[in-house]
């Protein structure tokens, strides 16, 4: 029996059993959950192995330490102090009882995950990378043996080559091994565990169809088969073992230069028929064919996974576009132009234009930190939060403050949002604007003939500070004025030499040429494309251009162009 005993903190005194592999990390799926950002989601693994317990660091950010020494793999002894990030544990174990180790001379029998494997000696070995073909025959017996091996390899290859499903592939491999080796009592296939790097049994098959006995690969065999890539022939190291050959064979499944798995064939201890070098040579060839079939199955599974991912991304792209306004507000004397280009299929930029009441339009543009699916998911939530806040609060500053509280309550500390929210009175052309850490908007004034950068109404980004204070500024738009809102995808558009578009090019593009909203948007889009050239899009890019094309409306309720007129019929 062995345990990890917490030494300090909230877990002090807690004991975690190590009778089976134990995962340690921040994620909820671990056996020992340590809720601290300094601990990786899957930080380390403590595994019982032949000869004792071993701790593996799983490429954690802040390391795993044994007795204050950082380790990647370390065998533990009683009272060792093990630290995962800031959490300290003590390793405790007690001597095994009568069912524990049994000495045989100077060798010792060791427990595996399930059951007990007797200690074994390696009788012979074969370099698996050089033994995948029958070789050259020098006499009739060798010729017949080579012919048998070729026929066996061909039949084996035909049997396993017609499936790409991994479970079915294992089934066929093991059934073929039982057919090829009549003396075999059980056969097994081991695969490398992606987390620990150890060979773990994936499927075991017995000739008598009895319950399979799963055991880890002994350390001596792991070194010879996995690390050196050699097939081995072995026999139990017991006084009663009198076989001239071996009762067990292990052959590595090598693809390229990597050992991805192991085939194991085992005879009954009472069998009088032992395996020989020729059997080992044949198993090595079969393992080579199995390795290629397994790699094909993995590539097929990866291809299906990529296809599903592409389908999911396509669906996500369609869903995200459905969150954006399907129809822009239409008002006499006001023109809206928008453009949205995610860097990937989906992105973290978003915008919204919607009617608040009969005389006011709400306009929002935002940018979630990061890119891709995670940013797109948060974007969808933020856009919903904003709609609710905008309908509840008439002030843009108070609406952004409400969204900020909603984001902080979800405790997503590693994500923030920048954005601008403004309301436009379509009758008076008066605009009230609040900026939450976003790029300042620009106004191109027709009467003054200048480009103004609006610095008022600034505040911190959404989702950072609980007590954030947001201000707002009021601006009067005149006929011919054009307001431009964009995300940093415009400024950070990068060419092949790594040079960004920048403020200077942005201001030059906005201040030149026609001031009509459509012309301003098209000119800026063209200038960004010409600057980027053949370079890949660096970030999500979103643009809103709002232009005042007519005089302020006369007193009375403003009429929307998309609002149907009523006809009253006199009777």
Coordinates of C-alpha atoms in Angstrom, one line a residue:
X1 CA 0.0 0.0 0.0
X2 CA 1.2 3.5 -0.8
X3 CA -0.3 7.0 -0.4
X4 CA 0.3 10.7 -1.1
X5 CA -0.3 12.6 2.1
X6 CA -1.0 16.3 1.9
X7 CA 1.3 18.2 4.3
X8 CA -0.2 21.7 4.4
X9 CA -3.0 23.9 3.2
X10 CA -6.7 23.0 3.0
X11 CA -5.8 19.4 2.1
X12 CA -3.5 18.9 5.1
X13 CA -3.8 15.3 6.4
X14 CA -5.7 14.0 3.3
X15 CA -4.4 10.7 2.1
X16 CA -4.6 9.7 -1.6
X17 CA -4.2 6.0 -2.5
X18 CA -1.6 5.0 -5.1
X19 CA -2.7 1.5 -5.6
X20 CA -3.5 2.5 -9.2
X21 CA -2.1 5.3 -11.4
X22 CA -3.0 8.6 -9.9
X23 CA -3.3 11.9 -11.9
X24 CA -2.5 15.2 -10.2
X25 CA -3.6 18.6 -11.6
X26 CA -6.0 21.5 -11.7
X27 CA -8.6 19.8 -14.0
X28 CA -11.7 18.2 -12.3
X29 CA -10.9 14.9 -14.0
X30 CA -7.8 14.3 -11.9
X31 CA -7.6 12.0 -8.9
X32 CA -5.9 14.7 -6.9
X33 CA -7.5 18.1 -7.8
X34 CA -5.4 21.1 -6.8
X35 CA -7.4 24.3 -7.5
X36 CA -4.6 26.8 -8.2
X37 CA -3.5 28.5 -11.4
X38 CA 0.1 27.6 -10.6
X39 CA -0.8 23.9 -11.1
X40 CA -1.3 22.7 -14.7
X41 CA -4.6 21.1 -15.7
X42 CA -2.8 17.8 -15.9
X43 CA 0.3 18.3 -13.9
X44 CA 1.8 14.9 -12.9
X45 CA 1.2 11.2 -12.6
X46 CA 2.2 8.8 -9.9
X47 CA 2.2 5.2 -11.1
X48 CA 2.9 1.9 -9.4
X49 CA 5.5 0.0 -11.4
X50 CA 7.7 -3.0 -11.0
X51 CA 10.1 -2.1 -8.2
X52 CA 8.1 0.8 -6.7
X53 CA 6.2 3.9 -7.4
X54 CA 7.3 6.5 -10.0
X55 CA 6.3 10.1 -10.3
X56 CA 6.1 11.6 -13.9
X57 CA 6.0 15.3 -14.6
X58 CA 3.5 15.8 -17.5
X59 CA 5.2 18.9 -19.0
X60 CA 3.7 21.1 -16.3
X61 CA 4.3 24.9 -16.3
X62 CA 5.8 25.1 -12.8
X63 CA 7.4 21.7 -12.5
X64 CA 7.3 18.7 -10.2
X65 CA 9.8 18.5 -7.3
X66 CA 11.0 15.5 -5.2
X67 CA 12.9 16.6 -2.1
X68 CA 13.2 20.1 -3.7
X69 CA 14.8 18.8 -6.9
X70 CA 12.9 19.3 -10.1
X71 CA 12.3 16.0 -11.9
X72 CA 10.7 14.6 -15.0
X73 CA 10.7 11.0 -13.9
X74 CA 11.6 9.9 -10.4
X75 CA 11.2 6.7 -8.4
X76 CA 9.8 7.4 -4.9
X77 CA 11.0 6.1 -1.6
X78 CA 9.2 6.3 1.8
X79 CA 9.0 9.8 3.3
X80 CA 10.0 11.6 0.0
X81 CA 8.6 15.1 -0.1
X82 CA 6.8 15.7 -3.5
X83 CA 5.7 19.1 -4.5
X84 CA 3.4 20.1 -7.4
X85 CA 3.6 23.8 -7.8
X86 CA 2.8 25.3 -4.3
X87 CA 1.3 22.0 -2.9
X88 CA 3.5 19.7 -0.8
X89 CA 2.8 16.0 -0.2
X90 CA 4.7 13.2 1.5
X91 CA 5.0 9.8 -0.1
X92 CA 4.2 7.0 2.4
X93 CA 4.3 3.2 1.8
X94 CA 4.2 0.1 3.9
X95 CA 5.9 -3.3 3.4
X96 CA 3.9 -5.8 1.5
X97 CA 2.3 -8.8 3.3
X98 CA 2.6 -12.5 2.5
X99 CA 1.1 -11.8 -0.9
X100 CA 3.9 -9.4 -1.7
X101 CA 7.3 -10.0 -3.2
X102 CA 8.6 -13.6 -3.4
X103 CA 12.3 -14.0 -3.7
X104 CA 13.7 -16.5 -6.2
X105 CA 17.4 -16.6 -5.6
X106 CA 18.6 -13.1 -6.1
X107 CA 15.6 -12.2 -8.2
X108 CA 12.3 -10.9 -6.9
X109 CA 8.7 -11.4 -8.2
X110 CA 7.0 -8.0 -8.6
X111 CA 3.3 -7.0 -8.6
X112 CA 1.8 -5.5 -11.7
X113 CA -1.5 -3.5 -12.1
X114 CA -3.6 -6.6 -12.0
X115 CA -2.2 -10.0 -10.9
X116 CA 1.4 -11.1 -10.6
X117 CA 4.0 -11.8 -13.3
X118 CA 6.9 -14.1 -12.4
X119 CA 10.4 -12.8 -13.0
X120 CA 11.8 -13.8 -16.3
X121 CA 15.1 -14.0 -18.1
X122 CA 15.8 -13.0 -21.7
X123 CA 17.0 -16.0 -23.7
X124 CA 17.5 -14.4 -27.0
X125 CA 16.8 -11.1 -28.8
X126 CA 16.5 -9.8 -32.3
X127 CA 16.9 -6.3 -33.8
X128 CA 13.4 -5.6 -35.0
X129 CA 14.4 -2.9 -37.4
X130 CA 16.5 -5.4 -39.3
X131 CA 14.3 -8.5 -39.1
X132 CA 11.2 -7.7 -41.0
X133 CA 11.9 -10.0 -43.9
X134 CA 12.6 -13.8 -44.0
X135 CA 16.2 -13.3 -45.3
X136 CA 18.2 -15.5 -47.7
X137 CA 17.7 -19.2 -47.6
X138 CA 20.8 -21.4 -47.9
X139 CA 19.3 -24.9 -47.9
X140 CA 16.0 -26.7 -48.4
X141 CA 14.8 -26.5 -44.8
X142 CA 15.6 -22.8 -44.7
X143 CA 13.8 -22.3 -48.0
X144 CA 10.7 -24.0 -46.7
X145 CA 10.8 -22.0 -43.5
X146 CA 11.2 -18.8 -45.5
X147 CA 8.2 -19.8 -47.7
X148 CA 6.1 -20.5 -44.7
X149 CA 7.0 -17.1 -43.2
X150 CA 6.2 -15.3 -46.4
X151 CA 2.8 -17.0 -46.7
X152 CA 2.0 -16.3 -43.1
X153 CA 3.0 -12.6 -43.5
X154 CA 1.0 -12.3 -46.6
X155 CA -2.1 -13.8 -45.1
X156 CA -1.7 -11.7 -41.9
X157 CA -1.3 -8.5 -44.0
X158 CA -4.4 -9.3 -46.0
X159 CA -6.4 -10.0 -42.9
X160 CA -5.5 -6.7 -41.1
X161 CA -5.4 -4.4 -44.1
X162 CA -9.1 -4.4 -44.7
X163 CA -10.1 -2.5 -41.5
X164 CA -9.3 1.0 -40.3
X165 CA -11.2 0.8 -37.0
X166 CA -8.7 0.4 -34.2
X167 CA -10.8 -2.0 -32.0
X168 CA -11.5 -4.3 -35.0
X169 CA -7.8 -4.1 -35.9
X170 CA -6.7 -5.3 -32.5
X171 CA -9.2 -8.1 -32.7
X172 CA -7.9 -9.3 -36.0
X173 CA -4.2 -9.1 -35.0
X174 CA -4.7 -11.2 -31.9
X175 CA -6.8 -13.8 -33.6
X176 CA -4.2 -14.2 -36.3
X177 CA -1.4 -14.5 -33.6
X178 CA -3.4 -17.4 -32.0
X179 CA -3.6 -19.1 -35.4
X180 CA 0.0 -18.6 -36.3
X181 CA 1.4 -19.8 -32.9
X182 CA -0.5 -22.9 -31.8
X183 CA 1.5 -23.1 -28.6
X184 CA 0.3 -19.7 -27.5
X185 CA -2.0 -19.6 -24.5
X186 CA -2.6 -15.8 -24.6
X187 CA -1.7 -12.9 -26.9
X188 CA -1.7 -9.2 -26.2
X189 CA -1.1 -5.8 -27.8
X190 CA 0.4 -2.9 -25.9
X191 CA 0.3 0.7 -27.0
X192 CA 2.3 3.7 -25.8
X193 CA 0.3 5.9 -23.3
X194 CA 0.4 9.5 -24.5
X195 CA 0.6 10.8 -20.9
X196 CA 3.2 8.6 -19.2
X197 CA 5.0 7.3 -22.3
X198 CA 4.7 3.8 -20.9
X199 CA 3.4 0.7 -22.7
X200 CA -0.1 -0.1 -21.5
X201 CA -2.1 -3.2 -22.4
X202 CA -4.9 -2.3 -24.8
X203 CA -6.3 -5.8 -25.6
X204 CA -5.6 -9.3 -24.4
X205 CA -7.0 -12.5 -25.9
X206 CA -6.9 -16.0 -24.4
X207 CA -7.2 -19.2 -26.4
X208 CA -9.6 -20.7 -23.9
X209 CA -11.7 -17.5 -24.0
X210 CA -11.1 -17.0 -20.3
X211 CA -10.9 -13.6 -18.5
X212 CA -7.8 -11.8 -19.7
X213 CA -5.1 -10.9 -17.2
X214 CA -3.7 -7.4 -17.8
X215 CA -0.2 -6.5 -16.7
X216 CA 2.2 -3.8 -17.4
X217 CA 5.4 -4.4 -19.4
X218 CA 8.2 -5.4 -17.0
X219 CA 11.0 -2.8 -16.7
X220 CA 13.7 -5.1 -18.1
X221 CA 11.5 -5.9 -21.1
X222 CA 10.6 -2.2 -21.6
X223 CA 14.2 -1.2 -21.8
X224 CA 15.1 -4.0 -24.3
X225 CA 11.9 -3.9 -26.5
X226 CA 10.9 -0.2 -26.4
X227 CA 14.1 1.7 -25.8
X228 CA 16.4 -0.5 -27.9
X229 CA 13.7 -1.8 -30.4
X230 CA 14.7 -5.4 -30.1
X231 CA 12.3 -8.4 -30.1
X232 CA 13.0 -10.8 -27.2
X233 CA 12.4 -14.4 -26.3
X234 CA 12.1 -15.1 -22.5
X235 CA 11.3 -17.8 -20.0
X236 CA 10.3 -17.7 -16.3
X237 CA 13.3 -17.5 -13.9
X238 CA 12.2 -20.4 -11.6
X239 CA 13.9 -23.7 -10.6
X240 CA 11.2 -25.7 -12.3
X241 CA 11.7 -24.0 -15.7
X242 CA 13.4 -26.6 -17.9
X243 CA 12.5 -25.5 -21.4
X244 CA 15.2 -25.3 -24.0
X245 CA 13.4 -22.4 -25.6
X246 CA 11.2 -19.6 -24.4
X247 CA 7.6 -19.4 -23.1
X248 CA 7.1 -15.7 -24.0
X249 CA 7.9 -13.4 -26.9
X250 CA 7.7 -9.6 -27.2
X251 CA 8.1 -7.8 -30.5
X252 CA 8.1 -4.0 -31.0
X253 CA 5.7 -2.4 -33.5
X254 CA 8.0 0.2 -35.1
X255 CA 6.9 2.9 -37.5
X256 CA 9.7 5.1 -38.7
X257 CA 12.0 5.3 -35.7
X258 CA 9.4 5.2 -33.0
X259 CA 8.2 2.1 -31.1
X260 CA 4.4 2.7 -30.9
X261 CA 3.4 -0.6 -29.5
X262 CA 4.4 -4.2 -28.6
X263 CA 3.0 -7.6 -29.5
X264 CA 3.2 -10.2 -26.8
X265 CA 2.7 -14.0 -27.3
X266 CA 2.7 -16.2 -24.2
X267 CA 2.6 -20.0 -23.8
X268 CA 1.2 -21.9 -20.8
X269 CA 3.7 -22.6 -18.1
X270 CA 2.8 -26.3 -18.4
X271 CA 3.4 -26.4 -22.2
X272 CA 6.1 -28.7 -23.4
X273 CA 6.4 -26.7 -26.6
X274 CA 8.7 -23.7 -26.4
X275 CA 9.1 -20.8 -28.8
X276 CA 12.4 -20.6 -30.7
X277 CA 14.4 -18.1 -32.7
X278 CA 12.4 -18.8 -35.8
X279 CA 9.2 -18.0 -34.0
X280 CA 10.6 -14.8 -32.7
X281 CA 11.7 -13.9 -36.2
X282 CA 8.2 -14.5 -37.5
X283 CA 6.6 -12.5 -34.7
X284 CA 8.9 -9.6 -35.5
X285 CA 7.8 -9.6 -39.1
X286 CA 4.1 -9.7 -38.1
X287 CA 4.7 -6.8 -35.7
X288 CA 6.2 -4.8 -38.5
X289 CA 3.0 -5.3 -40.6
X290 CA 0.8 -4.6 -37.6
X291 CA 2.7 -1.3 -37.0
X292 CA 1.9 -0.1 -40.5
X293 CA -1.8 -1.1 -40.2
X294 CA -2.0 0.7 -36.8
X295 CA -0.5 3.8 -38.3
X296 CA -3.0 3.7 -41.2
X297 CA -5.8 3.3 -38.7
X298 CA -4.5 6.3 -36.7
X299 CA -4.2 8.5 -39.8
X300 CA -7.7 7.5 -40.8
X301 CA -9.1 8.4 -37.4
X302 CA -7.2 11.7 -37.5
X303 CA -8.6 12.4 -40.9
X304 CA -12.2 11.7 -39.7
X305 CA -11.5 14.0 -36.7
X306 CA -10.3 16.8 -39.0
X307 CA -13.3 16.4 -41.2
X308 CA -15.6 16.6 -38.2
X309 CA -13.7 19.6 -37.0
X310 CA -14.1 21.3 -40.4
X311 CA -17.8 20.6 -40.4
X312 CA -18.1 22.0 -36.8
X313 CA -16.1 25.1 -37.8
X314 CA -18.3 25.7 -40.8
X315 CA -21.4 25.4 -38.7
X316 CA -19.8 27.7 -36.1
X317 CA -19.1 30.2 -38.8
X318 CA -22.7 30.2 -39.9
X319 CA -24.0 30.5 -36.3
X320 CA -21.6 33.4 -35.6
X321 CA -22.7 35.3 -38.6
X322 CA -26.3 34.8 -37.5
X323 CA -25.4 36.8 -34.3
X324 CA -24.5 39.8 -36.4
X325 CA -27.2 42.2 -37.6
X326 CA -29.0 40.8 -40.6
X327 CA -30.3 44.2 -41.5
X328 CA -28.8 47.6 -40.7
X329 CA -31.0 50.4 -39.4
X330 CA -32.4 52.5 -42.2
X331 CA -33.0 56.2 -41.5
X332 CA -33.5 59.2 -43.8
X333 CA -30.2 61.2 -43.9
X334 CA -28.1 58.5 -42.2
X335 CA -26.0 55.8 -43.9
X336 CA -24.4 52.8 -42.2
X337 CA -21.6 50.6 -43.7
X338 CA -20.1 47.5 -42.0
X339 CA -17.4 45.0 -42.7
X340 CA -16.4 41.8 -40.7
X341 CA -13.5 39.5 -41.5
X342 CA -12.4 36.9 -38.9
X343 CA -8.7 35.8 -39.2
X344 CA -10.0 32.1 -38.9
X345 CA -13.4 30.6 -39.6
X346 CA -14.7 32.3 -36.5
X347 CA -13.3 35.2 -34.5
X348 CA -13.6 37.4 -31.5
X349 CA -14.6 40.7 -33.1
X350 CA -18.2 41.6 -33.2
X351 CA -20.5 44.5 -33.8
X352 CA -24.2 45.3 -33.4
X353 CA -26.6 48.0 -34.6
X354 CA -30.1 48.0 -33.3
X355 CA -33.1 50.3 -32.5
X356 CA -33.4 51.3 -28.8
X357 CA -36.6 53.2 -29.4
X358 CA -38.3 55.2 -32.1
X359 CA -35.6 58.0 -32.1
X360 CA -32.3 56.3 -30.9
X361 CA -30.0 53.7 -32.5
X362 CA -27.5 51.7 -30.5
X363 CA -24.1 51.0 -32.1
X364 CA -21.6 48.6 -30.6
X365 CA -18.2 47.3 -31.7
X366 CA -16.0 45.0 -29.7
X367 CA -12.9 42.8 -29.6
X368 CA -12.5 39.8 -27.4
X369 CA -8.9 39.0 -26.4
X370 CA -7.6 36.0 -28.4
X371 CA -8.9 34.5 -31.7
X372 CA -10.7 31.4 -32.9
X373 CA -13.4 29.3 -31.3
X374 CA -12.9 30.4 -27.6
X375 CA -13.1 34.0 -28.5
X376 CA -16.1 33.4 -30.7
X377 CA -18.0 31.7 -27.9
X378 CA -17.3 34.6 -25.5
X379 CA -18.3 37.1 -28.3
X380 CA -21.7 35.4 -28.5
X381 CA -22.2 35.8 -24.8
X382 CA -21.0 39.4 -24.7
X383 CA -23.3 40.4 -27.5
X384 CA -26.3 39.0 -25.6
X385 CA -25.2 40.8 -22.4
X386 CA -24.9 44.1 -24.3
X387 CA -28.4 43.8 -25.7
X388 CA -29.9 43.2 -22.2
X389 CA -27.8 46.1 -20.7
X390 CA -28.6 48.5 -23.6
X391 CA -32.4 48.0 -23.1
X392 CA -32.1 48.4 -19.4
X393 CA -29.8 51.4 -19.2
X394 CA -30.3 54.6 -21.3
X395 CA -26.7 55.7 -20.6
X396 CA -23.9 54.0 -22.6
X397 CA -21.5 54.3 -19.7
X398 CA -24.0 52.5 -17.3
X399 CA -24.7 49.9 -20.0
X400 CA -21.0 49.0 -20.3
X401 CA -20.6 49.0 -16.5
X402 CA -23.4 46.5 -16.4
X403 CA -21.7 44.3 -19.0
X404 CA -18.5 44.5 -17.1
X405 CA -20.2 43.2 -13.9
X406 CA -21.7 40.3 -15.9
X407 CA -18.3 39.2 -17.3
X408 CA -16.6 39.4 -13.9
X409 CA -19.3 37.3 -12.2
X410 CA -18.5 34.5 -14.6
X411 CA -14.9 34.6 -13.3
X412 CA -13.1 34.3 -16.6
X413 CA -10.0 36.1 -15.4
X414 CA -7.8 35.4 -18.4
X415 CA -10.2 37.0 -20.9
X416 CA -11.1 40.6 -21.4
X417 CA -13.1 42.7 -24.0
X418 CA -12.5 46.1 -25.5
X419 CA -15.4 47.9 -27.0
X420 CA -17.3 51.1 -27.9
X421 CA -21.0 51.6 -27.3
X422 CA -22.8 54.7 -28.5
X423 CA -26.3 55.9 -29.0
X424 CA -27.3 58.1 -31.9
X425 CA -30.4 60.3 -31.8
X426 CA -31.5 60.0 -35.4
X427 CA -33.6 63.2 -35.2
X428 CA -31.0 65.6 -33.7
X429 CA -27.9 63.7 -34.9
X430 CA -26.5 63.9 -31.4
X431 CA -24.2 61.0 -30.3
X432 CA -23.4 59.8 -26.8
X433 CA -20.4 57.5 -26.7
X434 CA -18.5 55.4 -24.0
X435 CA -15.2 53.7 -24.8
X436 CA -14.1 50.6 -22.8
X437 CA -10.4 50.4 -23.7
X438 CA -11.0 50.3 -27.4
X439 CA -9.3 52.1 -30.3
X440 CA -10.6 55.7 -30.4
X441 CA -13.1 56.4 -33.2
X442 CA -12.5 59.0 -35.9
X443 CA -14.8 61.7 -37.2
X444 CA -14.2 63.2 -40.6
X445 CA -15.8 66.7 -40.5
X446 CA -17.0 68.1 -43.7
X447 CA -17.4 71.7 -42.5
X448 CA -14.0 71.9 -40.8
X449 CA -12.3 69.7 -43.3
X450 CA -10.3 67.8 -40.7
X451 CA -10.0 64.3 -39.2
X452 CA -10.7 64.2 -35.4
X453 CA -9.6 61.4 -33.1
X454 CA -12.3 61.1 -30.4
X455 CA -10.5 60.6 -27.1
X456 CA -13.4 61.3 -24.7
X457 CA -15.5 58.8 -22.9
X458 CA -12.5 56.4 -22.3
X459 CA -12.3 53.7 -19.7
X460 CA -10.7 50.3 -18.9
X461 CA -11.4 47.1 -20.9
X462 CA -14.4 45.0 -19.8
X463 CA -13.7 42.1 -17.5
X464 CA -10.6 43.4 -15.7
X465 CA -11.6 45.6 -12.7
X466 CA -14.6 45.2 -10.5
X467 CA -14.9 48.8 -9.6
X468 CA -14.2 50.1 -13.2
X469 CA -15.6 53.6 -13.8
X470 CA -16.8 54.4 -17.4
X471 CA -17.3 57.9 -18.7
X472 CA -19.1 59.1 -21.8
X473 CA -18.9 62.0 -24.1
X474 CA -21.6 63.8 -26.2
X475 CA -20.9 64.8 -29.8
X476 CA -22.9 66.6 -32.4
X477 CA -22.7 65.3 -35.9
X478 CA -23.3 67.6 -38.8
X479 CA -24.4 66.9 -42.4
X480 CA -21.4 65.4 -44.3
X481 CA -19.7 64.2 -41.1
X482 CA -18.5 60.5 -41.2
X483 CA -17.8 58.5 -38.0
X484 CA -15.4 55.5 -38.3
X485 CA -15.2 52.7 -35.8
X486 CA -12.7 49.8 -36.2
X487 CA -10.9 47.0 -34.3
X488 CA -7.2 46.6 -34.0
X489 CA -7.2 44.2 -36.9
X490 CA -7.0 47.3 -39.1
X491 CA -4.0 48.9 -37.3
X492 CA -2.2 45.5 -36.8
X493 CA -2.7 44.3 -40.4
X494 CA 0.9 43.1 -41.2
X495 CA 2.7 42.8 -44.5
X496 CA 5.3 40.1 -45.4
X497 CA 8.1 42.1 -43.8
X498 CA 6.3 42.3 -40.5
X499 CA 5.4 46.0 -40.8
X500 CA 1.9 47.0 -39.5
X501 CA -0.6 49.2 -41.1
X502 CA -0.5 51.7 -38.2
X503 CA -2.2 54.9 -37.2
X504 CA -0.5 57.0 -39.8
X505 CA -1.7 55.0 -42.8
X506 CA -5.2 54.7 -41.2
X507 CA -5.5 58.5 -40.8
X508 CA -4.2 59.1 -44.3
X509 CA -6.8 56.7 -45.8
X510 CA -9.6 58.2 -43.8
X511 CA -8.8 61.8 -44.6
X512 CA -8.3 61.4 -48.4
X513 CA -10.8 61.1 -51.2
X514 CA -14.6 61.2 -50.9
X515 CA -16.2 61.4 -47.4
X516 CA -19.3 59.3 -48.4
X517 CA -19.5 56.3 -45.9
X518 CA -19.4 53.7 -48.7
X519 CA -16.4 55.4 -50.3
X520 CA -14.5 55.7 -47.0
X521 CA -15.1 52.0 -46.2
X522 CA -14.1 50.7 -49.6
X523 CA -11.0 52.9 -49.7
X524 CA -9.8 51.7 -46.2
X525 CA -10.4 48.1 -47.2
X526 CA -8.4 48.5 -50.4
X527 CA -5.5 50.3 -48.6
X528 CA -5.3 47.5 -46.0
X529 CA -5.3 44.8 -48.7
X530 CA -2.6 46.5 -50.7
X531 CA -0.5 46.9 -47.5
X532 CA -0.8 43.2 -46.5
X533 CA -0.2 41.8 -49.9
X534 CA 0.2 38.1 -49.9
X535 CA 0.8 37.9 -46.1
X536 CA -1.8 35.9 -44.0
X537 CA -4.4 37.9 -42.1
X538 CA -3.0 38.6 -38.7
X539 CA -6.1 39.4 -36.7
X540 CA -9.9 39.7 -36.9
X541 CA -10.9 42.9 -38.7
X542 CA -14.2 44.8 -38.1
X543 CA -15.3 48.1 -39.5
X544 CA -18.3 50.4 -39.0
X545 CA -18.8 53.6 -40.9
X546 CA -21.6 56.0 -40.0
X547 CA -22.3 59.0 -42.3
X548 CA -24.7 61.9 -41.9
X549 CA -26.0 62.5 -45.4
X550 CA -28.9 64.8 -44.7
X551 CA -30.0 67.7 -42.4
X552 CA -31.5 67.1 -38.9
X553 CA -35.2 66.2 -39.0
X554 CA -37.9 68.6 -38.1
X555 CA -39.4 68.3 -34.6
X556 CA -41.6 65.2 -34.1
X557 CA -40.9 61.5 -34.2
X558 CA -38.3 60.4 -36.7
X559 CA -39.5 58.0 -39.3
X560 CA -37.5 55.0 -40.1
X561 CA -37.1 54.1 -43.8
X562 CA -37.6 50.4 -42.9
X563 CA -40.8 51.3 -41.0
X564 CA -44.0 50.9 -43.0
X565 CA -46.2 53.9 -43.4
X566 CA -49.8 53.8 -42.4
X567 CA -52.6 54.8 -44.8
X568 CA -55.8 56.1 -43.2
X569 CA -59.0 55.6 -45.2
X570 CA -61.7 58.2 -44.6
X571 CA -65.2 56.9 -44.4

